[in-house]
Tab-separated table of C-alpha atoms and ligand atoms in Angstrom:
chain	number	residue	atom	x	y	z
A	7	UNK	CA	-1.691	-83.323	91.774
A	8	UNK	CA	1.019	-80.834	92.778
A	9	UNK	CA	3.950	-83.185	94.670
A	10	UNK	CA	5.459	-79.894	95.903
A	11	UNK	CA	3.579	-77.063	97.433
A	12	UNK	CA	4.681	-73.617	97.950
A	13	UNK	CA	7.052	-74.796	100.848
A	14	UNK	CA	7.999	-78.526	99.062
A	15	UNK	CA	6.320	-81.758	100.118
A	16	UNK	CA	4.712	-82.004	103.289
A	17	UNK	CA	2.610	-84.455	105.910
A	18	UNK	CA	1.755	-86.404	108.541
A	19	UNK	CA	4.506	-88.580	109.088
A	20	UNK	CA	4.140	-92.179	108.453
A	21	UNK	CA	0.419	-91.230	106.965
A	22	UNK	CA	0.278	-89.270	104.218
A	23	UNK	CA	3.992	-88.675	103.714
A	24	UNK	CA	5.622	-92.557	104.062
A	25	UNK	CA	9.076	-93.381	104.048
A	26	UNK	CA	8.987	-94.875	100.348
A	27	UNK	CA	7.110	-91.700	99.029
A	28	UNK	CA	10.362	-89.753	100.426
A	29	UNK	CA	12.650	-92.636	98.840
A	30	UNK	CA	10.426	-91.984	95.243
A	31	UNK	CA	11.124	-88.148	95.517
A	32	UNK	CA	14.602	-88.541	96.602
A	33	UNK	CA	15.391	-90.975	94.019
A	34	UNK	CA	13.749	-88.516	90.907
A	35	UNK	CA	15.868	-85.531	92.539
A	36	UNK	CA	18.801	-87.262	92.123
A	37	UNK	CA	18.159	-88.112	88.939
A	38	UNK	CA	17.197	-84.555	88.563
A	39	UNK	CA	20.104	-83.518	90.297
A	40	UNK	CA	22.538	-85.897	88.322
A	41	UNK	CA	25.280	-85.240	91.096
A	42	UNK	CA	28.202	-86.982	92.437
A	43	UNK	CA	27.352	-86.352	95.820
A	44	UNK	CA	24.098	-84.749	97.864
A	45	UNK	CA	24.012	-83.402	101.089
A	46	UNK	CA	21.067	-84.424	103.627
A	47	UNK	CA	19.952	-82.580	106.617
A	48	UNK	CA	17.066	-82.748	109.218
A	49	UNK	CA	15.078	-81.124	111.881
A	50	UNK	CA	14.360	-82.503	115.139
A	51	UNK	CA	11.463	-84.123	114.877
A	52	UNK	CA	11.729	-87.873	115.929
A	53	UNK	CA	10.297	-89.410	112.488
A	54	UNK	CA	13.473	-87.120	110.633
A	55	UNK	CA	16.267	-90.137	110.936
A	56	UNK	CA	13.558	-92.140	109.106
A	57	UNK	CA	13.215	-89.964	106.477
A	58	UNK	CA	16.498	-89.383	106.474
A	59	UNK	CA	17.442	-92.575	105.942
A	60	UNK	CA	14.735	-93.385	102.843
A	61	UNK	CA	16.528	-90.052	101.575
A	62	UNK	CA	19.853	-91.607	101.345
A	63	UNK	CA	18.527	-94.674	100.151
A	64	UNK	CA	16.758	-93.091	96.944
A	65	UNK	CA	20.142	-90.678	96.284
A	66	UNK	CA	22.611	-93.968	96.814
A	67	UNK	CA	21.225	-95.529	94.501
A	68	UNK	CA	20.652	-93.079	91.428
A	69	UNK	CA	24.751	-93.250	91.896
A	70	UNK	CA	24.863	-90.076	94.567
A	71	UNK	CA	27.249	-90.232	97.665
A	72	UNK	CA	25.425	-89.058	100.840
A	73	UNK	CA	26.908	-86.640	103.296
A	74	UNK	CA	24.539	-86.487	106.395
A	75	UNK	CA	25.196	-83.385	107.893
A	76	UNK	CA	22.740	-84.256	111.356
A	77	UNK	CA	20.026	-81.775	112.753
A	78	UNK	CA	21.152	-78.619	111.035
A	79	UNK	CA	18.755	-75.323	110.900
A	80	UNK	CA	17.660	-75.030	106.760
A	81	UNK	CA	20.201	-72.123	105.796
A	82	UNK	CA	22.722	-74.161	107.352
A	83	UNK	CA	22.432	-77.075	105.237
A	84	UNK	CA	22.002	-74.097	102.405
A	85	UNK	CA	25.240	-72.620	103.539
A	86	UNK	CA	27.047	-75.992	103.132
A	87	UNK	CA	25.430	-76.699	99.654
A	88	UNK	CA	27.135	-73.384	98.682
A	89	UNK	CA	30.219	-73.963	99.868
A	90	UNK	CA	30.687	-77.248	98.869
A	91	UNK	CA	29.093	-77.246	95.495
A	92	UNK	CA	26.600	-79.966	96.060
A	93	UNK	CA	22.508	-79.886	95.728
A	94	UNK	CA	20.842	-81.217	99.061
A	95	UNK	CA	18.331	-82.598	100.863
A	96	UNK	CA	16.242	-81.029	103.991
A	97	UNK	CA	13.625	-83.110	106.170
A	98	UNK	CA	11.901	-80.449	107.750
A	99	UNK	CA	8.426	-79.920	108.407
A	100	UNK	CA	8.951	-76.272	109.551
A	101	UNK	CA	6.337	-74.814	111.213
A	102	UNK	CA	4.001	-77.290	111.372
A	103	UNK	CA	3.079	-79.447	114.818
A	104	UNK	CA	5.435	-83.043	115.814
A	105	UNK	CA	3.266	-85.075	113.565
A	106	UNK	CA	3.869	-83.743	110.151
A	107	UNK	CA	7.388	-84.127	108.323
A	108	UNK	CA	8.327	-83.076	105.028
A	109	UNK	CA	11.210	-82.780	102.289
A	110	UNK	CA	12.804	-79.293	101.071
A	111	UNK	CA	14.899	-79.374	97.977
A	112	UNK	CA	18.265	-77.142	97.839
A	113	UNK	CA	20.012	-76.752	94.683
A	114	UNK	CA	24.233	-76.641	93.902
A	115	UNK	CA	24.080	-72.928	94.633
A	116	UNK	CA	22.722	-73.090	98.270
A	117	UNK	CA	18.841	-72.012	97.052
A	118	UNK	CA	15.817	-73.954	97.216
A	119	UNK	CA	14.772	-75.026	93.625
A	120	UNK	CA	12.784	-72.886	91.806
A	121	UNK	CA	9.442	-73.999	90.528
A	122	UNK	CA	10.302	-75.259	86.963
A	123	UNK	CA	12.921	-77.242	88.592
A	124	UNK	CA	10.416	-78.678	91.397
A	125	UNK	CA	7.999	-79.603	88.144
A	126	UNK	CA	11.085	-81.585	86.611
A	127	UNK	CA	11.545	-83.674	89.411
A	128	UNK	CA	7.335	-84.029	89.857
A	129	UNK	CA	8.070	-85.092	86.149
A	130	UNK	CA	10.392	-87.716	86.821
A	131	UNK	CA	8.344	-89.108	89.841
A	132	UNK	CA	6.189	-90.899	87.557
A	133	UNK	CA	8.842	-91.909	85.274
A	134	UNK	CA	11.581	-94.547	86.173
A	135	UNK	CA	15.013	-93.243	87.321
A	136	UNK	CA	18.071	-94.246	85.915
A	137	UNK	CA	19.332	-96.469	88.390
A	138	UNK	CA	22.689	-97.349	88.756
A	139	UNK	CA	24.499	-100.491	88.853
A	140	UNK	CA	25.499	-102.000	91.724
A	141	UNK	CA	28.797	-101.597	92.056
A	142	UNK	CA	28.086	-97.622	91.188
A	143	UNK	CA	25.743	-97.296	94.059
A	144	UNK	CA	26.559	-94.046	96.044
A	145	UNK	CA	28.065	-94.409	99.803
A	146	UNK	CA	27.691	-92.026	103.034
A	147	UNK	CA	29.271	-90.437	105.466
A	148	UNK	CA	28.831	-88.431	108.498
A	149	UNK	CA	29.970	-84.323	108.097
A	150	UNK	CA	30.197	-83.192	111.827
A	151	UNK	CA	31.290	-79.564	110.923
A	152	UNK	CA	28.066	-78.344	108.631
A	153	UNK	CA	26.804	-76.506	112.102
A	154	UNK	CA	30.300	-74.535	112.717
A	155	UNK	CA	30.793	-73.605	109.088
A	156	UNK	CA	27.288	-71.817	108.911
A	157	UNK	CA	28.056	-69.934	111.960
A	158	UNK	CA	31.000	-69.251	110.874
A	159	UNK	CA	29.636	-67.856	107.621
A	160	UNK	CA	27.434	-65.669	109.309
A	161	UNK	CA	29.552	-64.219	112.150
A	162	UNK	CA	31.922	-63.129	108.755
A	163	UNK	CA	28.769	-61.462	107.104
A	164	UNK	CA	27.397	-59.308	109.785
A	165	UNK	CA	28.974	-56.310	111.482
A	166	UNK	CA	29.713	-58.297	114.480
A	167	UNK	CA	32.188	-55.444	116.440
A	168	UNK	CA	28.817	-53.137	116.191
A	169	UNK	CA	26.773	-55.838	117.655
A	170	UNK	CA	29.361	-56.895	120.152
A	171	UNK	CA	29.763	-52.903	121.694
A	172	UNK	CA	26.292	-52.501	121.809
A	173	UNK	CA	26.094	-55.087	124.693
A	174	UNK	CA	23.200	-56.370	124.259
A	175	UNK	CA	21.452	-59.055	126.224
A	176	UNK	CA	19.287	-61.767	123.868
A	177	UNK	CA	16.658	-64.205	124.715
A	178	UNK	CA	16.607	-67.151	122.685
A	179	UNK	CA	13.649	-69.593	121.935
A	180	UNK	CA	14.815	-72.045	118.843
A	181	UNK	CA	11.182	-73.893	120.075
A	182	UNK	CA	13.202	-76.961	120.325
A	183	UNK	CA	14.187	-77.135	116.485
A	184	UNK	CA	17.090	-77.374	114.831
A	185	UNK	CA	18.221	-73.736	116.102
A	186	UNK	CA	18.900	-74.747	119.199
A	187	UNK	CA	22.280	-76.242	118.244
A	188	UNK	CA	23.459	-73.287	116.814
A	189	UNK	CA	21.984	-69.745	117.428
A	190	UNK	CA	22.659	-70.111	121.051
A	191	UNK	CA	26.775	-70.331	119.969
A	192	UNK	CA	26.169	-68.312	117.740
A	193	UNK	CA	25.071	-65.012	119.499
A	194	UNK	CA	27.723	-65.366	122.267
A	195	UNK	CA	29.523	-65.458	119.540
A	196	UNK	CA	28.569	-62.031	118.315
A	197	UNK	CA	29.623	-60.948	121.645
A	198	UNK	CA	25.514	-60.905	123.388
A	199	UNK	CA	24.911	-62.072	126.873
A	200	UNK	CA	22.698	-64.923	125.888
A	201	UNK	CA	19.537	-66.256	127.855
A	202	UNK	CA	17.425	-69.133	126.547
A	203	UNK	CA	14.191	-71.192	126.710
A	204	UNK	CA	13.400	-74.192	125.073
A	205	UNK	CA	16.788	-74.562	123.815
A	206	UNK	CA	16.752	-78.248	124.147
A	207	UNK	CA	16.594	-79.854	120.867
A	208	UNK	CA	13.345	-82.577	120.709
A	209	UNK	CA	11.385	-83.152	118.204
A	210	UNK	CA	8.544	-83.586	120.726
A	211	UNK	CA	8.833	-79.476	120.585
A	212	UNK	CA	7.412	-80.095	124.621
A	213	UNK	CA	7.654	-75.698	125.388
A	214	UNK	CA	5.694	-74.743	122.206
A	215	UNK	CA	4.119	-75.589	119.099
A	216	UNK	CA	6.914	-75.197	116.463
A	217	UNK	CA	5.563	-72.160	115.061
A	218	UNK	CA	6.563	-68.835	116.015
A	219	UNK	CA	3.357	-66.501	116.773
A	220	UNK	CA	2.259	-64.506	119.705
A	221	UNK	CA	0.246	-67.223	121.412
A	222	UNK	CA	2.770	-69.790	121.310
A	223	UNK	CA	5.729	-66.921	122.835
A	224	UNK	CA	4.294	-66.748	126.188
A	225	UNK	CA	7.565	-67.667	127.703
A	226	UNK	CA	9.815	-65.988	125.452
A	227	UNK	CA	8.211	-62.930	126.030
A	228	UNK	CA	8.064	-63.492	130.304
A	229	UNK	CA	11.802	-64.048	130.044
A	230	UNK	CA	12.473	-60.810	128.519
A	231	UNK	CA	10.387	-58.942	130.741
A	232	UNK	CA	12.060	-60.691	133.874
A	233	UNK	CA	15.769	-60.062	132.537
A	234	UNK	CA	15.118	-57.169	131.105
A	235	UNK	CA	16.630	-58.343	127.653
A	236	UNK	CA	16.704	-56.403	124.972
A	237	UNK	CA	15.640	-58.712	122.546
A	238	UNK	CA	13.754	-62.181	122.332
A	239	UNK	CA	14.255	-64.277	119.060
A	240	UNK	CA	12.243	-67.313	118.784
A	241	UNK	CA	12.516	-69.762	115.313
A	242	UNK	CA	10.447	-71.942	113.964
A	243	UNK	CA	11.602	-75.663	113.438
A	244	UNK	CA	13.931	-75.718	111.133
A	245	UNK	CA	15.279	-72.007	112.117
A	246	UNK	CA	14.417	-70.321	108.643
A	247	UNK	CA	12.490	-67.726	110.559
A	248	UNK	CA	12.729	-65.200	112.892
A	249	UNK	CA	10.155	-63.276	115.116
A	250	UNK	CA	10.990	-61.191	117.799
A	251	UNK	CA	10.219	-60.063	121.323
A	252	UNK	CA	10.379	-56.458	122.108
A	253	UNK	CA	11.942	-54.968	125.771
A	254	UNK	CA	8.851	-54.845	127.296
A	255	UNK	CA	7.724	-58.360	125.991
A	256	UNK	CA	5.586	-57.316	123.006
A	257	UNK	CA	5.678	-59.052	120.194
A	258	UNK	CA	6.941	-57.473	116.984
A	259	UNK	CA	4.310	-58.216	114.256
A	260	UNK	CA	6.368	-59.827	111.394
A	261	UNK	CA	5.474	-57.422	109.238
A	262	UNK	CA	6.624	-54.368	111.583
A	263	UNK	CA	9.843	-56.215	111.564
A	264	UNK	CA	10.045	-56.942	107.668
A	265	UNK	CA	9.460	-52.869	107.063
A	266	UNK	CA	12.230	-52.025	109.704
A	267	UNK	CA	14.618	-54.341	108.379
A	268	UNK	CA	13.710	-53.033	104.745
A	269	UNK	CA	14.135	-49.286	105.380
A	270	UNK	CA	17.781	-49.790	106.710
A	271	UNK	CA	18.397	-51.999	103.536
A	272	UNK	CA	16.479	-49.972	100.577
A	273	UNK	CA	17.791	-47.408	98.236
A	274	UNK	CA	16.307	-45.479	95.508
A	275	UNK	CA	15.759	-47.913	92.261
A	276	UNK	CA	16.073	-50.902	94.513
A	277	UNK	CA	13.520	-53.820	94.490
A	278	UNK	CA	11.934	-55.446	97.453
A	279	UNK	CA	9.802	-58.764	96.905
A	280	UNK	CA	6.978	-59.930	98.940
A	281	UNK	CA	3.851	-61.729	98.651
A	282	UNK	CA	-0.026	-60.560	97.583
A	283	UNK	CA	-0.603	-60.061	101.287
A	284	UNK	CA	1.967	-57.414	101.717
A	285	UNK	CA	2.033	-54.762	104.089
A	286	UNK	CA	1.254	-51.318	104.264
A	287	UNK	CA	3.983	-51.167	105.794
A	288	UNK	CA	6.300	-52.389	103.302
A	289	UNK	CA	4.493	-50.349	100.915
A	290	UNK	CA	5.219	-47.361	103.071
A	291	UNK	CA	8.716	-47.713	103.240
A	292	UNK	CA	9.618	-48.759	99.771
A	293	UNK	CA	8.125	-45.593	98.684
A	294	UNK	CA	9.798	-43.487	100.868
A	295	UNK	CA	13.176	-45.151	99.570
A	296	UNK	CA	11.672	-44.990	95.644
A	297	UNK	CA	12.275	-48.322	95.666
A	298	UNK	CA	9.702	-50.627	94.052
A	299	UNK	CA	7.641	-53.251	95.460
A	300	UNK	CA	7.060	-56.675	93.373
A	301	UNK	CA	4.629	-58.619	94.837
A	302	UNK	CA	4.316	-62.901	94.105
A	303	UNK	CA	2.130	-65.551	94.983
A	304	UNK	CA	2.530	-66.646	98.797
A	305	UNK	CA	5.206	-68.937	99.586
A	306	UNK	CA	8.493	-68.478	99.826
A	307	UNK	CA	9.172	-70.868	96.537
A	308	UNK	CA	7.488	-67.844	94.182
A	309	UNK	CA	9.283	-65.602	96.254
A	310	UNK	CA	12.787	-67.093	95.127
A	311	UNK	CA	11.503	-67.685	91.489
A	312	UNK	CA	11.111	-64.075	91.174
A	313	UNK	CA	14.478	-63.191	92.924
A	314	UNK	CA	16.284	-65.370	90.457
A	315	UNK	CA	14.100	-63.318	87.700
A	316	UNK	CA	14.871	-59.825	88.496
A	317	UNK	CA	18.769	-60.448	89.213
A	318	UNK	CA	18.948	-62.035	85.802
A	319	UNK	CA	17.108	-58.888	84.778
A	320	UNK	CA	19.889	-56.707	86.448
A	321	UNK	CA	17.705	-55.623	89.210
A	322	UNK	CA	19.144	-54.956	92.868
A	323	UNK	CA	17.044	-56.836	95.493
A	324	UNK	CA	18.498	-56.219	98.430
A	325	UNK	CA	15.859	-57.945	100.909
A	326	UNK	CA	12.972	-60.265	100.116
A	327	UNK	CA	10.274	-62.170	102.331
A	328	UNK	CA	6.994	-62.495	104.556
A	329	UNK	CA	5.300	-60.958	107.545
A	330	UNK	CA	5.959	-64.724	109.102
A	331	UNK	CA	9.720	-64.050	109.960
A	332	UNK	CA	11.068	-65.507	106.565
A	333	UNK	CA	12.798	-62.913	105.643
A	334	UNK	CA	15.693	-62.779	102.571
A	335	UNK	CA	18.731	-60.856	102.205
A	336	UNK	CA	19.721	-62.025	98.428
A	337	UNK	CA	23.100	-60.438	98.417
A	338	UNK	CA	24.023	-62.922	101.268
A	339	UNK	CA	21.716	-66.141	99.931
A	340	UNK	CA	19.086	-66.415	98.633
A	341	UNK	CA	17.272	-68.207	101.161
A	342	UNK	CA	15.086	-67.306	104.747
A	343	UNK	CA	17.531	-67.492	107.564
A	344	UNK	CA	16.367	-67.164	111.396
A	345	UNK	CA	19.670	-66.137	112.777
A	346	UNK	CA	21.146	-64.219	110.122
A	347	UNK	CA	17.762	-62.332	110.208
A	348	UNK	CA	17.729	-61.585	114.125
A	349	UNK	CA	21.474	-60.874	113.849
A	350	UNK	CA	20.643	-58.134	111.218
A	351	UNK	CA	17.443	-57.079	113.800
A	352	UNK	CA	20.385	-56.387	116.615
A	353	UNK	CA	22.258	-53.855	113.968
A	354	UNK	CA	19.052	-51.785	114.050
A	355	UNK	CA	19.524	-51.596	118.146
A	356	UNK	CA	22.250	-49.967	118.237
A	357	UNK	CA	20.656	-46.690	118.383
A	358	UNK	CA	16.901	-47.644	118.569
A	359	UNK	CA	15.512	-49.755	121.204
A	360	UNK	CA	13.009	-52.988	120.030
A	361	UNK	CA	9.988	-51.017	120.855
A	362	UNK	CA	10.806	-47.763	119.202
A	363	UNK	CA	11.691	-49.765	115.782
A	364	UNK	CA	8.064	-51.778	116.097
A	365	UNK	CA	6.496	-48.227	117.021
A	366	UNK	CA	8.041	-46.547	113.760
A	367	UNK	CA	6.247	-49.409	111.809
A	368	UNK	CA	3.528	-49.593	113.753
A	369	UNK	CA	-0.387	-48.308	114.474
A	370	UNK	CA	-1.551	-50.173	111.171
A	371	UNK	CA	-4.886	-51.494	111.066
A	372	UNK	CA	-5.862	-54.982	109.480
A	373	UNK	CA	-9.503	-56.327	108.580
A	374	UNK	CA	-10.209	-59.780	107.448
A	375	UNK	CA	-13.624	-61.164	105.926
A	376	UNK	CA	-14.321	-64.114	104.648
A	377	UNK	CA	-17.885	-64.995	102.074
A	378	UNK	CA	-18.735	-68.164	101.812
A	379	UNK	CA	-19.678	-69.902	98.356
A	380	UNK	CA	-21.744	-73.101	97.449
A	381	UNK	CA	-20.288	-74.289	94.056
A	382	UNK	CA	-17.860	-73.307	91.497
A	383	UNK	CA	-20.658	-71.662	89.606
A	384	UNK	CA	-20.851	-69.040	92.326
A	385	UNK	CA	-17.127	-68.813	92.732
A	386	UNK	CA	-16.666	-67.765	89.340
A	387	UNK	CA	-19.350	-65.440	89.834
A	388	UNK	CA	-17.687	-64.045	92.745
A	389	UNK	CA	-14.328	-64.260	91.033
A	390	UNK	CA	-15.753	-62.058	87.953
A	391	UNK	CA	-17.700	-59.324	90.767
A	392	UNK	CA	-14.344	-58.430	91.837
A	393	UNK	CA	-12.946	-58.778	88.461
A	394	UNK	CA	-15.148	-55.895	87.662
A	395	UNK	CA	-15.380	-53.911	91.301
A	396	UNK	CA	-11.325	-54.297	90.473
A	397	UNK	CA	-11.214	-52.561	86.895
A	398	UNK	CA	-13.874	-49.751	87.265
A	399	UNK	CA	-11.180	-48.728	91.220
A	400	UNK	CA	-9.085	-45.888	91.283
A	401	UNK	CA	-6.193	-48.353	92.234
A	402	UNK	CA	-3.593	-49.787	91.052
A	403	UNK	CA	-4.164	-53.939	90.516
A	404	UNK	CA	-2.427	-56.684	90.742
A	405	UNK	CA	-3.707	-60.112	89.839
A	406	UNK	CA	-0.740	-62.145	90.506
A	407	UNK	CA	-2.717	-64.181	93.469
A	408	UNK	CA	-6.450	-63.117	93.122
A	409	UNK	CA	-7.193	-59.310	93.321
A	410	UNK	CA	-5.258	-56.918	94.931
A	411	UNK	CA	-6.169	-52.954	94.682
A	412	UNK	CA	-3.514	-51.008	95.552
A	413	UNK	CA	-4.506	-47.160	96.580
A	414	UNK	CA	-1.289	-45.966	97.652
A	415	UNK	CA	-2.306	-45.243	101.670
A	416	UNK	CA	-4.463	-48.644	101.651
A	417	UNK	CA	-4.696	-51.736	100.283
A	418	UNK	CA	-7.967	-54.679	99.659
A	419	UNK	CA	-7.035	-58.064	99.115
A	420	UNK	CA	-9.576	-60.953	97.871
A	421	UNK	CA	-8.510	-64.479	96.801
A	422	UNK	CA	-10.411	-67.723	97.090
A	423	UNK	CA	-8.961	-69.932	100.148
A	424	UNK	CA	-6.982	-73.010	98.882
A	425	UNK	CA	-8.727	-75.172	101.512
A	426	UNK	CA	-12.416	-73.885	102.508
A	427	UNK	CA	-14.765	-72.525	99.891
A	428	UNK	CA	-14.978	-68.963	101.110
A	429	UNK	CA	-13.241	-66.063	99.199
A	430	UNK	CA	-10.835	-64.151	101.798
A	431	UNK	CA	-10.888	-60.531	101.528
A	432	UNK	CA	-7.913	-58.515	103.731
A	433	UNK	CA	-7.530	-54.964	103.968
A	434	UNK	CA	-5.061	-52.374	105.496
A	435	UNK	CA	-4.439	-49.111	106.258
A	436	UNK	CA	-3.157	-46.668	108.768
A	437	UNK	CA	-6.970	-46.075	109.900
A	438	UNK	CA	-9.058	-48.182	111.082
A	439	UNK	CA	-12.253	-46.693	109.263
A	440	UNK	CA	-10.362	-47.033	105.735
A	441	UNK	CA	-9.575	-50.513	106.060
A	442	UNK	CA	-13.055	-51.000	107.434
A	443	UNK	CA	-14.569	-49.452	104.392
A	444	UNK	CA	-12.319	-50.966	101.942
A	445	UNK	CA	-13.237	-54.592	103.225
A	446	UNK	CA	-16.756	-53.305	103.420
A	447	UNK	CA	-16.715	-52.523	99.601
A	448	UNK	CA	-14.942	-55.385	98.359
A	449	UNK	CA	-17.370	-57.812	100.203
A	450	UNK	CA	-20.520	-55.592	99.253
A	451	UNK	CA	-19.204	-56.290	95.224
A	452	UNK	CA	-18.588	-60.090	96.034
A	453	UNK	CA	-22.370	-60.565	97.562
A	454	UNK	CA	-23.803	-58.587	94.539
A	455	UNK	CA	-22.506	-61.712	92.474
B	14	MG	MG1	10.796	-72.944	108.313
């Protein structure tokens, strides 16, 4: 069994992810690691000073000293590995509701490890550590400053006078996570009047699920339209993400957001990384830069895997990431960042309003199917009907993550579900009929099976 999904190891608290499971994985990445000293971070869910804990147990005693930075957003606790030199250690279970926790693993360079790294440490899990002796045990200490460093980082990285004379008025909803003890700071900061909801940090997350999607930004997007902001932000738990709130209270689709962001960052012979499900969007405006689109498996780990891989291969990848809000910008870090993000978001408004950026990027249409299978005798049948609708299309294929057909104004996307037996089939396109048809097709060739 795969330890470490797409997004590292994650569960219900206490149930299927216990305190000694997080000592056993903490313990083989410090072995792993094979560091003088770790640093260990959490969200602010109620179980993380558990976790925490059983964290610094397992490093301590592989031989690591412990610095426990507190409830500090992911790219924070990334920012501080960076600077300091030293892997770490994020509880965090994102998105996902109070219940679940989970364990993030951020190498010496401020990225999360890569996946051959991940499968060294699921390696070592079943094998024993090298413990150390006793008096060689690693100690801890408390690093108050982890949270003013990263904003400090950031304010240095983003054109912060532009920002600051465009006067802008933000509304901020860190949905109780870790964000809310810095973005806040860190947009007066950047010279914004700020206005907040659920700014509070508790782990109960009481104003909203922790995960950042129209239905759960009902009073995000009321407290724009009362104040008339000119922006909402809202994060997920561990602030990694960003999605935003438009003037009028719309939400920006993530993926309206990813193409905007893109366009002002792409030039010609640049390369911008996303996953299978892509936009049309994205597709859009990497063409019209001549930049190239590589597309991964979903999840932000194969994401970074194939960052690392095209820098080594001398390619410029200026921005990287998801129509969720986890967006990249590799020349900064390679890793998501919610503020960063929605600091880059309020360059673009400084002659655009929110809704004339999400209009540019806009009037997309997306289908989803789903066909449902009985055994894996007719999923490989299915698998092998698309295989061949796939090979005999006048589009361009990619088979990274199931099929995708790309025809250069539309895309079809089918790829078995990792969690119901039903093959998913997604299609876009500017209109509605093509995507229609497209699905249409694709589902047609998976019932002929
Ligand atoms: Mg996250």
């Amino acid at each position: 069994m795969k330890v470490f999904g797409s997004s590292g190891v994650r569960g219900l608290a206490n149930d299927e992810l216990t305190p000694g499971f997080a000592l056993q994985v903490a313990t083989a990445a410090g072995d792993v690691f094979g560091a003088d000293r770790v640093a260990v971070a959490r969200d602010t869910r109620g179980t993380g000073e558990m976790f925490v804990d059983a964290v610094s147990s397992g490093l301590a005693s592989v031989g690591a000293d412990v610095d426990r930075l507190g409830i500090v957003p992911t790219p924070g606790l990334q920012a501080y590995c960076e600077r300091e030199g030293v892997p770490g250690v994020v509880v965090t279970a994102s998105h996902n509701p109070p219940a679940y926790n989970g364990i993030k693993l951020v190498g010496s360079d401020g990225t999360e490890l890569t996946r051959d790294r991940l499968d060294t440490v699921e390696e070592r899990l079943d094998s024993e550590s090298t413990r150390a002796d006793w008096h060689q045990v690693g100690t801890g200490r408390r690093v108050e400053s982890a949270r003013r460093h990263y904003r400090e980082q950031l304010l240095a990285a983003v054109d912060r006078e532009a920002i600051a004379g465009a006067d802008l008025t933000v509304a901020l909803d860190p949905g109780h996570g870790a964000g809310a003890l810095t973005s806040p700071a860190l947009f007066r900061e950047l010279g914004c009047s700020v206005l907040s909801v659920n700014a509070q940090p508790d782990g109960r997350f009481p104003g909203r699920d922790p995960e950042p999607v129209a239905e759960t930004l009902g009073d995000l997007r009321r407290l724009v339209e009362t104040t008339h902001a000119d922006l909402g932000v809202a994060h997920d738990g561990d602030a990694d993400r960003a999605i935003f709130v438009d003037e009028t209270g719309s939400v920006v689709e993530g993926d309206a957001a990813l193409a905007a962001l893109a366009a002002a960052e792409l030039d010609a012979g640049d390369v911008v990384v996303s996953a299978v499900n892509a936009s049309q969007r994205l597709v859009d405006v990497a063409d019209a830069a001549g930049a190239d689109l590589h597309l991964t498996a979903i999840g932000s780990t194969n994401l970074i895997t194939a960052i690392r891989d095209l820098q080594a291969d001398r390619y410029r990848v200026p921005i990287a990431g998801e129509g969720n809000g986890g967006i990249m910008f590799p020349d900064y870090r390679v890793s998501r960042d919610g503020a960063y993000t929605a600091a880059r978001f309020c360059e673009l408004l400084l002659d655009r309003s929110a809704s004339e950026i999400a209009a540019a990027h806009g009037g997309y249409h997306n289908v989803r199917r789903k066909v449902g299978y009985d055994d894996e005798g007719e999923r490989a049948a299915m698998l092998s009907a698309v295989g061949a609708f796939a090979s005999s299309a006048d589009a361009a294929v990619d088979t990274t993550d199931g099929y995708r057909l790309d025809y250069g104004d539309a895309w079809v996307l089918a790829r078995p579900s990792g969690t119901e037996p039903v093959v998913r089939v997604y299609a876009e396109a500017r209109e509605g009929d093509r995507a229609e048809d497209l699905a249409a097709s694709m589902v047609d060739a998976i019932q002929s099976a």
